[in-house]
mmCIF file of C-alpha atoms in Angstrom:
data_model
loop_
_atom_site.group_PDB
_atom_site.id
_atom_site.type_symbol
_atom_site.label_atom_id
_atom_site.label_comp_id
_atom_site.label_asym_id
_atom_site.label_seq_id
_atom_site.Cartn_x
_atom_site.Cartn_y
_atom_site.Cartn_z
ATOM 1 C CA UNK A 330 136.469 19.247 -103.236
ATOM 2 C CA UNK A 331 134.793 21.783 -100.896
ATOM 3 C CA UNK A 332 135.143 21.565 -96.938
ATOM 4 C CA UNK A 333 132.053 20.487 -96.299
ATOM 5 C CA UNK A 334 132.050 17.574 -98.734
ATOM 6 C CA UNK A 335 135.168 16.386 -96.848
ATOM 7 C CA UNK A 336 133.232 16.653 -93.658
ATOM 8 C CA UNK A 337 130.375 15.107 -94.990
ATOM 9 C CA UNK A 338 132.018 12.108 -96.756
ATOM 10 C CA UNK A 339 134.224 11.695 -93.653
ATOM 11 C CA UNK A 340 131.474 11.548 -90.612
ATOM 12 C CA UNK A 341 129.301 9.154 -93.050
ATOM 13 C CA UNK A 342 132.405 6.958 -93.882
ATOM 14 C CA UNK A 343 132.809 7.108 -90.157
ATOM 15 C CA UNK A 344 129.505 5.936 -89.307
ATOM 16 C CA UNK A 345 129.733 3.411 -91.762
ATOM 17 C CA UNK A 346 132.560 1.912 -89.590
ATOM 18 C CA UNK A 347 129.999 2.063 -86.061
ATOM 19 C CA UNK A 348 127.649 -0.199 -88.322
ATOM 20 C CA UNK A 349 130.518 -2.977 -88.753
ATOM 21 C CA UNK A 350 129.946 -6.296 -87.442
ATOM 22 C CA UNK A 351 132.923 -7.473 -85.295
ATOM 23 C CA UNK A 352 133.567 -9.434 -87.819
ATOM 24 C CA UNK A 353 133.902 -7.805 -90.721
ATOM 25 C CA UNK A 354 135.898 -5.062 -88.706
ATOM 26 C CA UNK A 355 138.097 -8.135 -87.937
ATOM 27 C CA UNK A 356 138.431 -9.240 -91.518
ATOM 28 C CA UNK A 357 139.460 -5.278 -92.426
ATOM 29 C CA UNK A 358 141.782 -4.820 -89.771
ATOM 30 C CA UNK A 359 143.496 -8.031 -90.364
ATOM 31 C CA UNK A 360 143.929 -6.635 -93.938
ATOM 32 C CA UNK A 361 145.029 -4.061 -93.645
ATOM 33 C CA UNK A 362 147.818 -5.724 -91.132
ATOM 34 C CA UNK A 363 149.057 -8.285 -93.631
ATOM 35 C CA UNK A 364 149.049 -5.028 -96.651
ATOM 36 C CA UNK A 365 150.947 -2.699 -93.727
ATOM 37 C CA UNK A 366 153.517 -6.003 -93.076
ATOM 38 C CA UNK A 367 154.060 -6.467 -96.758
ATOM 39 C CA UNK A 368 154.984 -2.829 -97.668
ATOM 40 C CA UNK A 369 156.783 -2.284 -94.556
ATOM 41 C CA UNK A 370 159.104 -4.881 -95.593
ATOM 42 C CA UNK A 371 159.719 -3.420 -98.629
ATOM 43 C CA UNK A 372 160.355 -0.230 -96.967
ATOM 44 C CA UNK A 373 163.015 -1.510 -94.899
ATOM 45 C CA UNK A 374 164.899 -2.880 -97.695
ATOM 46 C CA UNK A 375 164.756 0.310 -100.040
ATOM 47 C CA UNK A 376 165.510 2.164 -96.534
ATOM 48 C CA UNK A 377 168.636 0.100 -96.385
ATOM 49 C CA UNK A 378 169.765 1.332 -99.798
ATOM 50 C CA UNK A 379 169.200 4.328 -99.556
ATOM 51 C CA UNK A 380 166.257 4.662 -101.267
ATOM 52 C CA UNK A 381 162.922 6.195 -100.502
ATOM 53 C CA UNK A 382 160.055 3.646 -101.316
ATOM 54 C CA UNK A 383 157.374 5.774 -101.957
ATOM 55 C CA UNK A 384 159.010 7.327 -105.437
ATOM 56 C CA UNK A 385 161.849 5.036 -105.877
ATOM 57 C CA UNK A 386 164.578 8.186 -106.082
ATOM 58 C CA UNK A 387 167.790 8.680 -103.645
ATOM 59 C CA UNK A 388 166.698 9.517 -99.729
ATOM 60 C CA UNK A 389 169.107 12.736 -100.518
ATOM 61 C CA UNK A 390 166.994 13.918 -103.488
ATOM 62 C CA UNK A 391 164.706 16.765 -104.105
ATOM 63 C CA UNK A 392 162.362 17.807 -107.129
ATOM 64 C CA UNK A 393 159.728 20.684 -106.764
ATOM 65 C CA UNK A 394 157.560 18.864 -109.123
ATOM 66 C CA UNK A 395 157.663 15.218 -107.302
ATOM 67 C CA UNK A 396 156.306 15.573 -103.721
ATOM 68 C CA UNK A 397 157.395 12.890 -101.522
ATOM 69 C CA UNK A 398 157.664 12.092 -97.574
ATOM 70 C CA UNK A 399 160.966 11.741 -98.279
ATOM 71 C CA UNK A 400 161.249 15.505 -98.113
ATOM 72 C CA UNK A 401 160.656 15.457 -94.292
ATOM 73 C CA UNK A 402 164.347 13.796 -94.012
ATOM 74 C CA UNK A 403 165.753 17.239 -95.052
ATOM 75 C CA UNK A 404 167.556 17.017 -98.531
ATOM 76 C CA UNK A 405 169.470 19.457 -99.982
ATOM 77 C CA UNK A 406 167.138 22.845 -101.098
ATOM 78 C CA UNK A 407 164.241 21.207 -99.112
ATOM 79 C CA UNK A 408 162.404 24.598 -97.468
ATOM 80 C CA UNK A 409 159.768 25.586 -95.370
ATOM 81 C CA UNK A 410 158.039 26.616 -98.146
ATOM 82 C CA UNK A 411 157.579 22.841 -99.659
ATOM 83 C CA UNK A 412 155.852 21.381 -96.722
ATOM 84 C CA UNK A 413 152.436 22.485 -98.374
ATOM 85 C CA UNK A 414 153.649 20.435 -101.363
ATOM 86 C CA UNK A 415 153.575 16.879 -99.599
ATOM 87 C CA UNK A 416 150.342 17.585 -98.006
ATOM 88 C CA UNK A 417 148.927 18.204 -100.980
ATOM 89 C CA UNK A 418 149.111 15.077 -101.923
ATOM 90 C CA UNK A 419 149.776 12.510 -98.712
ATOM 91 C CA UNK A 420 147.177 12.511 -95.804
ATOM 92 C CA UNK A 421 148.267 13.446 -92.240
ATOM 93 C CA UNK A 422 148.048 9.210 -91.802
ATOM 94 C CA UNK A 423 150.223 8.412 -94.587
ATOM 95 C CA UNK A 424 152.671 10.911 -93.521
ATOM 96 C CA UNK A 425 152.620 9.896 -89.807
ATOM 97 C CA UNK A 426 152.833 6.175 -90.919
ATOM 98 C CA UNK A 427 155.709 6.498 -92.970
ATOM 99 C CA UNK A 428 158.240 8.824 -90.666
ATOM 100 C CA UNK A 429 156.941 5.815 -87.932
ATOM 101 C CA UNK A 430 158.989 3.895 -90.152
ATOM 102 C CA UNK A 431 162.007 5.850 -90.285
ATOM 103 C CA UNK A 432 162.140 6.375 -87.043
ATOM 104 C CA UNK A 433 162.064 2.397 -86.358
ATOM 105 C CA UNK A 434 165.029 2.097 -88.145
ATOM 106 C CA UNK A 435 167.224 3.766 -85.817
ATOM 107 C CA UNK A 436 165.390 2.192 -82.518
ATOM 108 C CA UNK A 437 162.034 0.350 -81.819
ATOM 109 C CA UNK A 438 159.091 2.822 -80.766
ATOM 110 C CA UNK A 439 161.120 4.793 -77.823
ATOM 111 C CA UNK A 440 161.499 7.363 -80.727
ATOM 112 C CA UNK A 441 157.719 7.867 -81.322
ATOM 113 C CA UNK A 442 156.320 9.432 -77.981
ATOM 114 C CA UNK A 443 152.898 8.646 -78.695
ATOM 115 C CA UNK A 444 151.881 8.171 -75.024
ATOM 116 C CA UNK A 445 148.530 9.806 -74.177
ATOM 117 C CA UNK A 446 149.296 10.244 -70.482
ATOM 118 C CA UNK A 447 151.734 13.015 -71.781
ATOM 119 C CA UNK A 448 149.790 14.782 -74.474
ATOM 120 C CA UNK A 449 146.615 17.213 -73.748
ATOM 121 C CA UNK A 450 144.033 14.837 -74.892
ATOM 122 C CA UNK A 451 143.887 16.005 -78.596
ATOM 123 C CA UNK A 452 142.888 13.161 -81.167
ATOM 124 C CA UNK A 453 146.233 13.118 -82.707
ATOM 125 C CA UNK A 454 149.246 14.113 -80.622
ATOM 126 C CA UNK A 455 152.831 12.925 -81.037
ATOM 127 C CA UNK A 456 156.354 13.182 -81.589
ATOM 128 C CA UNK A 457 158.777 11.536 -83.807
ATOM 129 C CA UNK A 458 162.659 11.121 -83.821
ATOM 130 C CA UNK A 459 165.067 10.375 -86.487
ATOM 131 C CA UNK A 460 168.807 11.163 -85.377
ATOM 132 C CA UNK A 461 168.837 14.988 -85.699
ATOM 133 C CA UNK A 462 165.253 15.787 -86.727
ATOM 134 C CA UNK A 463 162.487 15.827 -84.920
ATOM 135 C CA UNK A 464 158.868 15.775 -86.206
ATOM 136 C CA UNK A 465 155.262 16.434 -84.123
ATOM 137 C CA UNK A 466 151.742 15.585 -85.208
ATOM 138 C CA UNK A 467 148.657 17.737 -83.489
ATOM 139 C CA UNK A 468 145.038 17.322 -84.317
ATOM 140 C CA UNK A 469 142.434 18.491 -82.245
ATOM 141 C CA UNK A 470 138.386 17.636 -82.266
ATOM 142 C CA UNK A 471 138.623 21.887 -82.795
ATOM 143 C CA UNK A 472 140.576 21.351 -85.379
ATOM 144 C CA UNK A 473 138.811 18.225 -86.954
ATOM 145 C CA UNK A 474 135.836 20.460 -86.938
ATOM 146 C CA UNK A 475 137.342 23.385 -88.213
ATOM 147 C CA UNK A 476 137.635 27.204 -86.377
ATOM 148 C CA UNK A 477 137.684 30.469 -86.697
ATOM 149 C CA UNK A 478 141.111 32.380 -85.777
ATOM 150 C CA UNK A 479 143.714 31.383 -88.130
ATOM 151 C CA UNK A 480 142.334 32.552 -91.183
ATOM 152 C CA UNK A 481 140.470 30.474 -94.385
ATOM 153 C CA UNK A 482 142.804 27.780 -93.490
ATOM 154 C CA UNK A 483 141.540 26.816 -90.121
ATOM 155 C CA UNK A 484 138.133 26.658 -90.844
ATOM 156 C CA UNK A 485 138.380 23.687 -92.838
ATOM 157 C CA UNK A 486 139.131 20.443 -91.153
ATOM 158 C CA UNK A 487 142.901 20.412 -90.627
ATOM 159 C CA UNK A 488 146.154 19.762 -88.628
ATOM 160 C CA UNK A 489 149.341 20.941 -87.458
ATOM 161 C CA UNK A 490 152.740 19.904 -87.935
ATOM 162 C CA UNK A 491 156.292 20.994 -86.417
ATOM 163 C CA UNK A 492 159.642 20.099 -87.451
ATOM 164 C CA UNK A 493 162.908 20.539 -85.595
ATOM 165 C CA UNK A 494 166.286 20.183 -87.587
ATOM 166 C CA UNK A 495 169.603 20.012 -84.951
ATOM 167 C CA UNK A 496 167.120 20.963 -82.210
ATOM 168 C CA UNK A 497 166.262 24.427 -84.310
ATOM 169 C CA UNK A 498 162.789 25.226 -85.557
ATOM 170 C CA UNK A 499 162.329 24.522 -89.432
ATOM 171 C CA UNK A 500 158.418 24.057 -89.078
ATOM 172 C CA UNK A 501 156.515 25.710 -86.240
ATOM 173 C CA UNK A 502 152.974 24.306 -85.189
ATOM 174 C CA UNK A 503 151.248 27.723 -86.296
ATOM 175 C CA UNK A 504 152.697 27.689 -89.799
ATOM 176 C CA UNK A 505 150.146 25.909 -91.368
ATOM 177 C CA UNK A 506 146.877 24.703 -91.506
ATOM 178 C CA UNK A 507 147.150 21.380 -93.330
ATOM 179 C CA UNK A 508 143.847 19.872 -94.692
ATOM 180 C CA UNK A 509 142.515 16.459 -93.631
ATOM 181 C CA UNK A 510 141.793 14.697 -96.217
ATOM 182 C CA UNK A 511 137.988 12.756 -96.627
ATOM 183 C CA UNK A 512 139.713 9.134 -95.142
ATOM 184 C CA UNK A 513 141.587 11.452 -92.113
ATOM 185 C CA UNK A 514 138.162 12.988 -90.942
ATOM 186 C CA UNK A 515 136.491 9.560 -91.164
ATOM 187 C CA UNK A 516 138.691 8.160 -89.173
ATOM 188 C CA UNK A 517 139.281 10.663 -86.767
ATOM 189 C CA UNK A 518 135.199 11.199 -86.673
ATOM 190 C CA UNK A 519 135.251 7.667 -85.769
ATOM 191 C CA UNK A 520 137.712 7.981 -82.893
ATOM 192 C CA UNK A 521 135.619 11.023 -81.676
ATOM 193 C CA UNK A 522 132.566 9.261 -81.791
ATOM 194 C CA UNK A 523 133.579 5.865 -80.124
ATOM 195 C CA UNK A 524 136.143 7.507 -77.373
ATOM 196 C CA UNK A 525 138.390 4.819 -75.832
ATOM 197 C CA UNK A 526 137.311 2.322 -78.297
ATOM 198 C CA UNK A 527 139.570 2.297 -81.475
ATOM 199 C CA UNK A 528 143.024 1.885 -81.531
ATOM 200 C CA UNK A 529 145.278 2.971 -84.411
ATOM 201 C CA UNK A 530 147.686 0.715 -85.433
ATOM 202 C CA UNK A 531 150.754 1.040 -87.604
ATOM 203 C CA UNK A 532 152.427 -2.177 -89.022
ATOM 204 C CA UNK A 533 156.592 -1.751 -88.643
ATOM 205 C CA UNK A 534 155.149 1.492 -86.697
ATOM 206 C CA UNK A 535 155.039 0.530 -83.342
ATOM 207 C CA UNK A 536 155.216 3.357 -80.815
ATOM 208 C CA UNK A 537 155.551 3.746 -76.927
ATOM 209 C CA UNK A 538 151.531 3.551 -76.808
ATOM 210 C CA UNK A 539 151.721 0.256 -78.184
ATOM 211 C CA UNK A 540 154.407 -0.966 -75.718
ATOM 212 C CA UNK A 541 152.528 1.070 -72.533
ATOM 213 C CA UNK A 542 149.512 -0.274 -72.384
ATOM 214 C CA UNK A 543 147.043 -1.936 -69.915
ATOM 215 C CA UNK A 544 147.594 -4.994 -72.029
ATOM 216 C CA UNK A 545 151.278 -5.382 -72.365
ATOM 217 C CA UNK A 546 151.907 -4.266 -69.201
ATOM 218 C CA UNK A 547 152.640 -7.550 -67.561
ATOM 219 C CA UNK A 548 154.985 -8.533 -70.303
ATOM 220 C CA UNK A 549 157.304 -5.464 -69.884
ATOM 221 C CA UNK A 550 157.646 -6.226 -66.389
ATOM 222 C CA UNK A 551 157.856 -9.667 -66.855
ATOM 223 C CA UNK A 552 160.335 -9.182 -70.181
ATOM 224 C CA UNK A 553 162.949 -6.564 -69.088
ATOM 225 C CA UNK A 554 166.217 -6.494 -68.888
ATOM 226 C CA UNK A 555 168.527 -4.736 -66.490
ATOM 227 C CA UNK A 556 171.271 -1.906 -67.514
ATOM 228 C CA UNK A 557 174.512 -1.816 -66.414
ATOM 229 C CA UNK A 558 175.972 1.527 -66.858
ATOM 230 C CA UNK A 559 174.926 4.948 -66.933
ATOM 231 C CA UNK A 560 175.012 5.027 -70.510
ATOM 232 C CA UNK A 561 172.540 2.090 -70.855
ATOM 233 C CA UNK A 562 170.303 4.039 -68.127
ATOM 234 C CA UNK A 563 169.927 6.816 -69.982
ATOM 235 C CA UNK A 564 168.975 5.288 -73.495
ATOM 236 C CA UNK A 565 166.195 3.232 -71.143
ATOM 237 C CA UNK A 566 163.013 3.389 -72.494
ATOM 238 C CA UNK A 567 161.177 1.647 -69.701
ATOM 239 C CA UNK A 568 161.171 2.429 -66.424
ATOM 240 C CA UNK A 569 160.409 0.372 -63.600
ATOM 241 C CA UNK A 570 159.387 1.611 -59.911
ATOM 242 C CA UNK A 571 158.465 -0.932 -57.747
ATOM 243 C CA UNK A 572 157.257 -0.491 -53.892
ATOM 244 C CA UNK A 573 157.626 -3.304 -51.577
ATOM 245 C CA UNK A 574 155.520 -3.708 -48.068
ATOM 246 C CA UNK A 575 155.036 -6.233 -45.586
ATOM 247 C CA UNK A 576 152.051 -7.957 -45.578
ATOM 248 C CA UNK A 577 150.040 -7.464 -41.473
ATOM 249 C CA UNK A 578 152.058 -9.237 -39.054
ATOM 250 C CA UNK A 579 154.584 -10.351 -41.295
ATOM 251 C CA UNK A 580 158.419 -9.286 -42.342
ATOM 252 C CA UNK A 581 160.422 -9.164 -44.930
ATOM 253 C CA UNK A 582 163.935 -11.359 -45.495
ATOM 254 C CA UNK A 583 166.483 -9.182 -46.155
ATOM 255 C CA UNK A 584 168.468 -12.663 -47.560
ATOM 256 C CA UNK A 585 165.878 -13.308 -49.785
ATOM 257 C CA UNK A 586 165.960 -9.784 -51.294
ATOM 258 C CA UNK A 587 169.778 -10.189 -51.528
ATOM 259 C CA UNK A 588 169.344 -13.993 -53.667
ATOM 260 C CA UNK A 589 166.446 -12.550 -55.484
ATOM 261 C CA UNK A 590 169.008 -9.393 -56.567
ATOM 262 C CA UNK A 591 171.475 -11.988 -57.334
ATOM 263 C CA UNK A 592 169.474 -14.001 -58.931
ATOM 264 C CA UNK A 593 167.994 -11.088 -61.099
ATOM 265 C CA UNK A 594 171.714 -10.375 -62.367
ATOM 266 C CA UNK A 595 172.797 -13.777 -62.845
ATOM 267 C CA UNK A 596 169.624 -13.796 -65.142
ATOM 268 C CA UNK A 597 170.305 -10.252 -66.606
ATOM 269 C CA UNK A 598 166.401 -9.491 -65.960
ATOM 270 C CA UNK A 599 165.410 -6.824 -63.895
ATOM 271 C CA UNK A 600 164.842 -7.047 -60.028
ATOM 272 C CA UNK A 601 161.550 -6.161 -60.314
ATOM 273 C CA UNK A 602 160.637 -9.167 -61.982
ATOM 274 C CA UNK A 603 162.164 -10.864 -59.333
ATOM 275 C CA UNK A 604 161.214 -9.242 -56.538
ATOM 276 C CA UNK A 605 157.010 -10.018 -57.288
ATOM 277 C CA UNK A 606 157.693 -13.197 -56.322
ATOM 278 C CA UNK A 607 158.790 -12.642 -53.014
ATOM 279 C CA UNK A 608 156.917 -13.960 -50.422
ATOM 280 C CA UNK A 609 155.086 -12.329 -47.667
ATOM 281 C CA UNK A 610 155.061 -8.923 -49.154
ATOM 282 C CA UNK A 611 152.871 -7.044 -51.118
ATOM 283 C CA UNK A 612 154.583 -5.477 -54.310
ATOM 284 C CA UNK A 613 153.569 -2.688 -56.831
ATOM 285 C CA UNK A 614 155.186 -1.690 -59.747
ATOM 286 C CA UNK A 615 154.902 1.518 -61.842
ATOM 287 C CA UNK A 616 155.576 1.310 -65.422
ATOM 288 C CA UNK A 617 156.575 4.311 -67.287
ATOM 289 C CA UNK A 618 158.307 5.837 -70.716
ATOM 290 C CA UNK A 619 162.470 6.092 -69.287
ATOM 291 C CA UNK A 620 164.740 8.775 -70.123
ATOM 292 C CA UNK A 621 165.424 7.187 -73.388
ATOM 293 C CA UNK A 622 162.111 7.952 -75.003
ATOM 294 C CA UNK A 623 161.686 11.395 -77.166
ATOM 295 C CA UNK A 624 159.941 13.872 -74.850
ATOM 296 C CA UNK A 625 156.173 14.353 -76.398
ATOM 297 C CA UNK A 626 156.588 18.163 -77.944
ATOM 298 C CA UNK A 627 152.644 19.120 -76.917
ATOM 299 C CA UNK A 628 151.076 21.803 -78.847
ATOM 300 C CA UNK A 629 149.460 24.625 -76.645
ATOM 301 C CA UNK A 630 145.815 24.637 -75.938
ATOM 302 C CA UNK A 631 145.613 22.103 -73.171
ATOM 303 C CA UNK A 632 147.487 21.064 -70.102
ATOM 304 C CA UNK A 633 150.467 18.956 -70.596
ATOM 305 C CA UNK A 634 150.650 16.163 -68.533
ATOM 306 C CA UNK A 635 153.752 14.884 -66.441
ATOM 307 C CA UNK A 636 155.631 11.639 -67.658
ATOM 308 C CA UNK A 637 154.275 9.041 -65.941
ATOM 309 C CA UNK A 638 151.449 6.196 -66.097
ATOM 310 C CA UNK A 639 149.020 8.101 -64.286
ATOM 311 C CA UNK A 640 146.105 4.852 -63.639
ATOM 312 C CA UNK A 641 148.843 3.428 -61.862
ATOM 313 C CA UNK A 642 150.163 6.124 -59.801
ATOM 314 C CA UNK A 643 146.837 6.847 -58.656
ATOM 315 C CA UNK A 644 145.641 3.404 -58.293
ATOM 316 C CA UNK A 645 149.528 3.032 -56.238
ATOM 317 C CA UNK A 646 148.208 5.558 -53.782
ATOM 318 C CA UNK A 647 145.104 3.977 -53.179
ATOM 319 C CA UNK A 648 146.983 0.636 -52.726
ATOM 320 C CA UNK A 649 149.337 2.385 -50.494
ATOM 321 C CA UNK A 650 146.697 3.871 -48.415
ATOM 322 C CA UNK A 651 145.162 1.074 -47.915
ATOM 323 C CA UNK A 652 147.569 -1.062 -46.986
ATOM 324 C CA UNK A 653 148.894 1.849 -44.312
ATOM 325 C CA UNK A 654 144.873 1.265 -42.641
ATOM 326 C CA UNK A 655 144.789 -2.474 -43.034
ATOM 327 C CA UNK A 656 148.639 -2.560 -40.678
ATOM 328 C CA UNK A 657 147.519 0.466 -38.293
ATOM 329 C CA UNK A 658 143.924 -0.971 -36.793
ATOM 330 C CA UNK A 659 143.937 2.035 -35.039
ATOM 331 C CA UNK A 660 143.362 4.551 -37.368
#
């Protein structure tokens, strides 16, 4: 298949999607959930034995002639040279969806840093931990669209890949040039065309975006749970920043901070949660990824952007700001 029948069949599958009723995106999407439920089950047990669901083999094994995402664990006699073997045959989605998998099985989403506020604003961009390896995913619209610069390979549509083994370079970004396949572009031309509007979701795949978000938000404040020692702080994946101010004319308790800390411990929640319902104050929280959380390996060819939830930061300075004017008339 050429690379402009991938682009072709992709951008019409894509606006195919933009002609969905809400509806029958519904009934897809809720498909596709129960299908991504069902296999990640199975996954997990075959994971559990030590055995690779896609191609039913050992985790540990390797054959030239079988290509499998398997491979990206690093068996035996697995090299460099065999990455263009898997995509070959498995999409940059497939691929993605199954190490989100494998990374869940050592700890839920704070090893897939798919946060947006600390990638460049490509359409794919994240990073993936599994004890000692370390995968990224990069896809730019550039990319999508395919360039000139890196040879016949980059002017089909395409992504990039890196792979760290022991914190060592196996796979660099600029190795290859991997090719979209015709149900990546569609999707991707989708997200492109419909910016801010479509959410990918991975079943058993759930990622830091999916926890961060203007929609959950509430919950992980609401939901946490406080460390103890250092230890615990450091594997954190949330963390919570919270400002307290006096509303005009009034003060704060110092005794009811000190029962709502108390009570916060007795609880094993965090303060924070406590401390929103204090009374006569005005209190902000900022949510962000904690030290636990892979750090986002960004690709170069845009800006990366500081850890942080920057919406709230900014909207905390306004908040801030205005509170300062509302308590000082004379300014």
């Amino acid at each position: 298949m050429t690379d402009d029948v991938v682009k072709h069949r992709g951008i019409a599958y894509a606006e195919h999607l933009s002609c969905l009723s809400p509806e029958e995106r519904w009934r897809i999407n809720e498909r596709a959930r129960k299908q991504g439920e069902e296999e990640h089950k199975a996954f997990h047990e075959k994971f559990q034995a030590g055995q690779c669901w896609v191609c039913g083999e050992s985790l540990t094994s390797f054959d030239p002639a079988k290509p499998c995402p398997h491979w990206l664990l690093k068996p035996n006699e697995f090299g460099k040279e065999h990455f263009e073997l898997i995509t070959q045959k498995y999409s940059l989605n497939k691929l993605e969806h199954y190490l989100r998998w494998v990374a869940n099985e050592e700890a839920f989403a704070k090893n897939i840093n798919d946060l947006a506020d600390e990638g460049s604003g490509k359409l794919v961009e994240l990073t993936i931990k599994y004890k000692n390896l370390l995968w990224s995913f990069s896809c730019s619209a550039s990319d999508l669209s395919g360039h000139d610069g890196g040879g016949e390979h980059s002017k089909r549509p395409h992504w990039h890949f890196q792979m760290y083994v022991d914190d060592k370079p196996f796979i660099r970004y600029n190795d290859f040039h991997a090719a979209l396949s015709d149900e990546d572009v569609a999707l991707f031309e989708h997200i492109r065309k419909n910016p801010g509007k479509v959410r990918r979701r991975f079943a058993g795949g759930t990622g830091m975006g999916d926890v961060l978000n203007e929609s959950t938000l509430e919950q992980v404040v609401a939901m946490g749970r406080s460390v103890v020692t250092d230890e615990e702080a450091n594997a954190a994946p949330i963390d919570l920043s919270t400002i307290v101010i006096a509303e005009p004319g009034k003060t704060i308790s110092g005794e009811d901070i000190y029962n709502l800390i108390q009570a916060a411990k007795a609880e094993n929640v965090t303060i924070t949660s406590k401390l929103r319902g204090l009374k006569g104050a005005n209190v902000r929280t900022m949510v962000s990824a904690g030290p636990g959380v892979v750090p986002q390996a960004v690709r170069s060819g845009g800006r990366k952007r500081k850890r942080g939830n920057r919406p709230l930061i900014q909207e905390d300075r306004e908040w801030r700001e205005r509170l300062k004017r509302e308590s000082d008339p004379a300014d």
